[in-house]
Amino acid sequence: MHRSQVLPLVALCAVALNSTALADPARSSAPQPGLSAAVDPFIGVDGGSTVGGNTVPGAQIPFGFVTFSPDSTRGDTHGYDSASPIMGLSLTHVSGTGGDGQYGNFRLSPTVGPLRANHLVFAKSQETARPGYYSVVLGNAPDEAIKTEVTATRMVGFMRLTFPQAAGARASMPGNVILNVSSIVEMGGKGQRATASHVDILDDHTLSGWASFEGAWNPTPYKIYFYAVFDRPAQEVGAWRASQGAFEAHPGTGSLDGLPQSLNLAHKQSVMVDYDVDQAFAHKVGGYARFDIARQPVVQVKVAVSFISAEKAKAHLAAEAPDWDFDAVRLRGQGLWDQALSKITVDGGTEAQRRIFYTALYHSETMPHDVSGDNAWWESAEPHYEDFYTLWDTFRTLHPLLTLIEPQRQRDMIRSLLDTYKHTGWLPDARIAGANGMTQGGSNGDVVVADAIVKDLGGFDYDLAYAALKTDGEIESDKPLLQGRVLKDYLKLGYVSLSQPRSASRTLEYAYNDYAIAEVASKLGKHDDAARYLARSQGWEKLWDDKLGCIRPRYANGEGLENYSCTYDYPDKSTPWWEAPYYEGSGQQYSTYVPHDVSGLISKVGGTEAFTGWLDRLFDTGHYSQGNEPDILAPYLYIHAGRPDRTAKRVRQIMADNYSLKRTGLPGNDDAGAMSSWFVWNAIGLYPNAGQPFYYIGSPLFNASRIALEGGKSFTIRAHNTSADNLYVVAARLNGKSLDRAWLTHEEIVSGGVLDLDMAPVPGTWAKAFTSPPSVISLK
């Protein structure tokens, strides 16, 4: 396994912590490596669809739409698998997601010799990845080994190919670049299919076209365009079509249409092209270019994409990558990553911890994708982001992180969500490739918006935001799988009954969504609304079972689900994924999700001592799941019982057990940065209760963590003597004054300052006399 080369992280991080200056350009023609050198994009790439990180190893800038990355024969939702050969590199991917395959558009495959588009499967070697850059040698024989490098801008992918210098009869063989217009992340037949495709061969170095797709995790159709240009005229250009093992080339300029791909898995298998790899399906179309590589072995190609048109893609190309300096584009991307990663600088910890940390921060800035200026769905001057995949995952940790370290980016994302509400009628819980959905639980866009408002982020229309939140809270959705809520039961009974799928998890999420609406109503002076939504936020209590000590799904008549166990994990073989009473979890896990009323939860369990034991059983019996989101707040609930020491013990163990330098080094699907941002927070010793204006204090890994804030301020957490053994906070000082509580307000952080934490190997009495965190609106 080949990993990217990195400088010693002790030196890197120390330099970053003490200086914000870049290297003197007069002393070096290229920027010195910054914090991007501490990132290993291969961490978390591997595993299955429910256990692997599924992160993308390819080239991308922060939140860029183009993710120029390899597609493997056995790839998952992100298209990649370390143990499998590569079919080529495509321009669009999602990172860290589960479900069916998404994107994988416009795959480029380099070859030597005869022209073909079937059985494009290449052995790989010398694989390297750094932020904004990916390189691999592709080829099934030494005289076919092609060094393949890619970099990216926001909407453009840039490929540089170095073909081998063959001898003898093979010296005259051309080098080929095959562009598959109808390519997808195929996942062995699950997910997408191309419903239509088209390629235009414009001249001897320029191609354009489009393709339409349907059937991914969000099954709504989408259409995407490309514009590709080579750095020199080709010996031959043309279009091609492949179906059921047959390949036909159409040399010269002109156009060619593809046929719809297979309708379902059974049909796909019946018309399989690549029987040996079980991946490439019938009815593919694309373009090609052939070059004399004996004289000039390096070939470069740039491909821009757009949801609007090929002309718009061409405009993106002219704006973002007008020249042919591959290394300059790569270094610009590196600079963007260095800047993004410098928002948090750390000192101390082990080299492995620092590398895991900066890779986690890197993964936290990959999605959603910024496609501003390329909104194909309505006319708007607002920022536009796609691939909120999904807010059910990211509202908990990712968006609060962006509010703190990338506030303008978070404002733009919220403006995009609100613009989507204006034009679709709903604030999405997920949005992918121009369509809302899927909605896994509640309307958690409400929490993203409320989190920004209660933290006084500003920069967007609060009245429009409140209208969007009230739509979620008042209007029954006609398509609740895609947007909005199921409200009939909830408004009548105070909970969602078993007549509806995901009834118990929906009830818990709706309750917190309503609390978020109550907070915003209170901030805006709408006190009657605030009181009403606050009362609704107590609906979780209606599902509590005192005897079982957990949430229990109920029928409309109030009877609980029979033969029910709190620890039973859903879904199962008898209950389809979307039909279970809980979405991806158990009653024991979901019972910890009452973020707005932990004191009420403690009362239900029987007091602080009983509550501590209740939480201990979740962890000690192996039922806590770091691989998914429903219970990831649970380690911090100990603080409400006056046991910050238990929080410290749990989060240190979770980090050690679930995060590593391996290609399987994430606890589960990274979910667009949700799991990675969880690590970022915990490593610096803070943690958000999303939607509320405070942060818990945990157990920092690093001696010092400096957060660069808006307006030139900074906030530093100094953990004195922290180590694997010294994990407990025994004293704290905020700006030199004693602090005997295990939380900070948002205002205390964004005002700038220093939090000093004294660490020890055994717990003391710090913060054991629990003081309630602040709330915008009281439940009492």
JSON list of C-alpha atoms in Angstrom, two decimals, residues 499-599:
[
{"chain": "A", "resi": 499, "resn": "SER", "atom": "CA", "xyz": [-49.03, 3.05, 11.77]},
{"chain": "A", "resi": 500, "resn": "GLN", "atom": "CA", "xyz": [-46.14, 5.03, 10.25]},
{"chain": "A", "resi": 501, "resn": "PRO", "atom": "CA", "xyz": [-42.62, 3.76, 9.48]},
{"chain": "A", "resi": 502, "resn": "ARG", "atom": "CA", "xyz": [-39.74, 4.86, 11.72]},
{"chain": "A", "resi": 503, "resn": "SER", "atom": "CA", "xyz": [-42.34, 5.96, 14.26]},
{"chain": "A", "resi": 504, "resn": "ALA", "atom": "CA", "xyz": [-40.21, 6.03, 17.41]},
{"chain": "A", "resi": 505, "resn": "SER", "atom": "CA", "xyz": [-37.11, 7.63, 15.88]},
{"chain": "A", "resi": 506, "resn": "ARG", "atom": "CA", "xyz": [-39.30, 10.16, 14.09]},
{"chain": "A", "resi": 507, "resn": "THR", "atom": "CA", "xyz": [-40.99, 11.08, 17.37]},
{"chain": "A", "resi": 508, "resn": "LEU", "atom": "CA", "xyz": [-37.66, 11.74, 19.06]},
{"chain": "A", "resi": 509, "resn": "GLU", "atom": "CA", "xyz": [-36.34, 13.77, 16.15]},
{"chain": "A", "resi": 510, "resn": "TYR", "atom": "CA", "xyz": [-39.58, 15.70, 15.67]},
{"chain": "A", "resi": 511, "resn": "ALA", "atom": "CA", "xyz": [-39.48, 16.60, 19.38]},
{"chain": "A", "resi": 512, "resn": "TYR", "atom": "CA", "xyz": [-36.03, 18.11, 19.02]},
{"chain": "A", "resi": 513, "resn": "ASN", "atom": "CA", "xyz": [-36.93, 19.74, 15.72]},
{"chain": "A", "resi": 514, "resn": "ASP", "atom": "CA", "xyz": [-39.83, 21.41, 17.54]},
{"chain": "A", "resi": 515, "resn": "TYR", "atom": "CA", "xyz": [-37.50, 22.57, 20.29]},
{"chain": "A", "resi": 516, "resn": "ALA", "atom": "CA", "xyz": [-35.32, 24.15, 17.59]},
{"chain": "A", "resi": 517, "resn": "ILE", "atom": "CA", "xyz": [-38.36, 25.96, 16.20]},
{"chain": "A", "resi": 518, "resn": "ALA", "atom": "CA", "xyz": [-39.28, 27.11, 19.73]},
{"chain": "A", "resi": 519, "resn": "GLU", "atom": "CA", "xyz": [-35.79, 28.56, 20.16]},
{"chain": "A", "resi": 520, "resn": "VAL", "atom": "CA", "xyz": [-36.02, 30.55, 16.94]},
{"chain": "A", "resi": 521, "resn": "ALA", "atom": "CA", "xyz": [-39.54, 31.72, 17.78]},
{"chain": "A", "resi": 522, "resn": "SER", "atom": "CA", "xyz": [-38.30, 32.96, 21.14]},
{"chain": "A", "resi": 523, "resn": "LYS", "atom": "CA", "xyz": [-35.34, 34.76, 19.55]},
{"chain": "A", "resi": 524, "resn": "LEU", "atom": "CA", "xyz": [-37.72, 36.48, 17.13]},
{"chain": "A", "resi": 525, "resn": "GLY", "atom": "CA", "xyz": [-40.18, 37.48, 19.85]},
{"chain": "A", "resi": 526, "resn": "LYS", "atom": "CA", "xyz": [-42.91, 35.07, 18.75]},
{"chain": "A", "resi": 527, "resn": "HIS", "atom": "CA", "xyz": [-43.69, 33.91, 22.27]},
{"chain": "A", "resi": 528, "resn": "ASP", "atom": "CA", "xyz": [-47.00, 32.15, 21.64]},
{"chain": "A", "resi": 529, "resn": "ASP", "atom": "CA", "xyz": [-45.38, 30.03, 18.94]},
{"chain": "A", "resi": 530, "resn": "ALA", "atom": "CA", "xyz": [-42.43, 29.40, 21.21]},
{"chain": "A", "resi": 531, "resn": "ALA", "atom": "CA", "xyz": [-44.65, 28.10, 24.00]},
{"chain": "A", "resi": 532, "resn": "ARG", "atom": "CA", "xyz": [-46.60, 25.86, 21.64]},
{"chain": "A", "resi": 533, "resn": "TYR", "atom": "CA", "xyz": [-43.53, 24.28, 20.04]},
{"chain": "A", "resi": 534, "resn": "LEU", "atom": "CA", "xyz": [-41.88, 23.93, 23.41]},
{"chain": "A", "resi": 535, "resn": "ALA", "atom": "CA", "xyz": [-44.85, 21.91, 24.65]},
{"chain": "A", "resi": 536, "resn": "ARG", "atom": "CA", "xyz": [-44.69, 19.76, 21.52]},
{"chain": "A", "resi": 537, "resn": "SER", "atom": "CA", "xyz": [-41.00, 19.08, 22.16]},
{"chain": "A", "resi": 538, "resn": "GLN", "atom": "CA", "xyz": [-42.01, 17.03, 25.20]},
{"chain": "A", "resi": 539, "resn": "GLY", "atom": "CA", "xyz": [-43.71, 14.40, 23.05]},
{"chain": "A", "resi": 540, "resn": "TRP", "atom": "CA", "xyz": [-40.81, 12.01, 23.59]},
{"chain": "A", "resi": 541, "resn": "GLU", "atom": "CA", "xyz": [-42.15, 11.39, 27.11]},
{"chain": "A", "resi": 542, "resn": "LYS", "atom": "CA", "xyz": [-45.26, 9.73, 25.66]},
{"chain": "A", "resi": 543, "resn": "LEU", "atom": "CA", "xyz": [-43.09, 6.88, 24.35]},
{"chain": "A", "resi": 544, "resn": "TRP", "atom": "CA", "xyz": [-41.14, 6.36, 27.55]},
{"chain": "A", "resi": 545, "resn": "ASP", "atom": "CA", "xyz": [-41.64, 2.99, 29.23]},
{"chain": "A", "resi": 546, "resn": "ASP", "atom": "CA", "xyz": [-40.84, 3.19, 32.95]},
{"chain": "A", "resi": 547, "resn": "LYS", "atom": "CA", "xyz": [-40.61, -0.57, 33.32]},
{"chain": "A", "resi": 548, "resn": "LEU", "atom": "CA", "xyz": [-38.19, -1.07, 30.44]},
{"chain": "A", "resi": 549, "resn": "GLY", "atom": "CA", "xyz": [-36.30, 2.16, 31.04]},
{"chain": "A", "resi": 550, "resn": "CYS", "atom": "CA", "xyz": [-36.28, 3.24, 27.40]},
{"chain": "A", "resi": 551, "resn": "ILE", "atom": "CA", "xyz": [-38.35, 4.59, 24.54]},
{"chain": "A", "resi": 552, "resn": "ARG", "atom": "CA", "xyz": [-40.95, 2.09, 23.34]},
{"chain": "A", "resi": 553, "resn": "PRO", "atom": "CA", "xyz": [-42.80, 2.41, 20.01]},
{"chain": "A", "resi": 554, "resn": "ARG", "atom": "CA", "xyz": [-46.57, 2.68, 20.49]},
{"chain": "A", "resi": 555, "resn": "TYR", "atom": "CA", "xyz": [-49.75, 2.15, 18.55]},
{"chain": "A", "resi": 556, "resn": "ALA", "atom": "CA", "xyz": [-52.30, 4.93, 18.22]},
{"chain": "A", "resi": 557, "resn": "ASN", "atom": "CA", "xyz": [-54.29, 3.46, 21.15]},
{"chain": "A", "resi": 558, "resn": "GLY", "atom": "CA", "xyz": [-51.29, 3.92, 23.44]},
{"chain": "A", "resi": 559, "resn": "GLU", "atom": "CA", "xyz": [-50.35, 0.27, 23.64]},
{"chain": "A", "resi": 560, "resn": "GLY", "atom": "CA", "xyz": [-46.65, -0.47, 23.34]},
{"chain": "A", "resi": 561, "resn": "LEU", "atom": "CA", "xyz": [-45.07, -2.66, 20.69]},
{"chain": "A", "resi": 562, "resn": "GLU", "atom": "CA", "xyz": [-45.32, -6.27, 21.83]},
{"chain": "A", "resi": 563, "resn": "ASN", "atom": "CA", "xyz": [-42.28, -8.55, 22.35]},
{"chain": "A", "resi": 564, "resn": "TYR", "atom": "CA", "xyz": [-40.11, -5.45, 22.44]},
{"chain": "A", "resi": 565, "resn": "SER", "atom": "CA", "xyz": [-36.52, -5.24, 23.62]},
{"chain": "A", "resi": 566, "resn": "CYS", "atom": "CA", "xyz": [-34.70, -1.94, 24.17]},
{"chain": "A", "resi": 567, "resn": "THR", "atom": "CA", "xyz": [-31.46, -3.39, 22.81]},
{"chain": "A", "resi": 568, "resn": "TYR", "atom": "CA", "xyz": [-32.87, -4.84, 19.59]},
{"chain": "A", "resi": 569, "resn": "ASP", "atom": "CA", "xyz": [-31.21, -3.27, 16.56]},
{"chain": "A", "resi": 570, "resn": "TYR", "atom": "CA", "xyz": [-33.23, -2.33, 13.49]},
{"chain": "A", "resi": 571, "resn": "PRO", "atom": "CA", "xyz": [-33.58, -3.01, 10.62]},
{"chain": "A", "resi": 572, "resn": "ASP", "atom": "CA", "xyz": [-33.73, -6.80, 10.52]},
{"chain": "A", "resi": 573, "resn": "LYS", "atom": "CA", "xyz": [-34.63, -9.51, 8.01]},
{"chain": "A", "resi": 574, "resn": "SER", "atom": "CA", "xyz": [-38.34, -9.26, 8.79]},
{"chain": "A", "resi": 575, "resn": "THR", "atom": "CA", "xyz": [-38.51, -5.45, 8.77]},
{"chain": "A", "resi": 576, "resn": "PRO", "atom": "CA", "xyz": [-37.41, -3.53, 5.68]},
{"chain": "A", "resi": 577, "resn": "TRP", "atom": "CA", "xyz": [-34.88, -0.77, 6.23]},
{"chain": "A", "resi": 578, "resn": "TRP", "atom": "CA", "xyz": [-37.33, 2.11, 5.93]},
{"chain": "A", "resi": 579, "resn": "GLU", "atom": "CA", "xyz": [-40.24, 0.36, 7.68]},
{"chain": "A", "resi": 580, "resn": "ALA", "atom": "CA", "xyz": [-38.71, -0.34, 11.10]},
{"chain": "A", "resi": 581, "resn": "PRO", "atom": "CA", "xyz": [-39.83, 1.61, 14.20]},
{"chain": "A", "resi": 582, "resn": "TYR", "atom": "CA", "xyz": [-36.30, 3.02, 14.44]},
{"chain": "A", "resi": 583, "resn": "TYR", "atom": "CA", "xyz": [-34.07, 4.12, 11.60]},
{"chain": "A", "resi": 584, "resn": "GLU", "atom": "CA", "xyz": [-30.71, 2.35, 11.90]},
{"chain": "A", "resi": 585, "resn": "GLY", "atom": "CA", "xyz": [-30.63, 1.76, 15.62]},
{"chain": "A", "resi": 586, "resn": "SER", "atom": "CA", "xyz": [-32.16, 0.41, 18.80]},
{"chain": "A", "resi": 587, "resn": "GLY", "atom": "CA", "xyz": [-34.44, 1.81, 21.45]},
{"chain": "A", "resi": 588, "resn": "GLN", "atom": "CA", "xyz": [-31.53, 1.89, 23.88]},
{"chain": "A", "resi": 589, "resn": "GLN", "atom": "CA", "xyz": [-29.46, 4.01, 21.50]},
{"chain": "A", "resi": 590, "resn": "TYR", "atom": "CA", "xyz": [-32.27, 6.35, 20.52]},
{"chain": "A", "resi": 591, "resn": "SER", "atom": "CA", "xyz": [-33.37, 6.80, 24.15]},
{"chain": "A", "resi": 592, "resn": "THR", "atom": "CA", "xyz": [-30.23, 8.91, 24.68]},
{"chain": "A", "resi": 593, "resn": "TYR", "atom": "CA", "xyz": [-31.44, 11.38, 22.07]},
{"chain": "A", "resi": 594, "resn": "VAL", "atom": "CA", "xyz": [-33.24, 14.03, 24.09]},
{"chain": "A", "resi": 595, "resn": "PRO", "atom": "CA", "xyz": [-30.70, 16.84, 23.61]},
{"chain": "A", "resi": 596, "resn": "HIS", "atom": "CA", "xyz": [-33.02, 19.58, 24.89]},
{"chain": "A", "resi": 597, "resn": "ASP", "atom": "CA", "xyz": [-34.26, 17.83, 28.04]},
{"chain": "A", "resi": 598, "resn": "VAL", "atom": "CA", "xyz": [-31.47, 15.78, 29.55]},
{"chain": "A", "resi": 599, "resn": "SER", "atom": "CA", "xyz": [-32.71, 16.70, 33.02]}
]
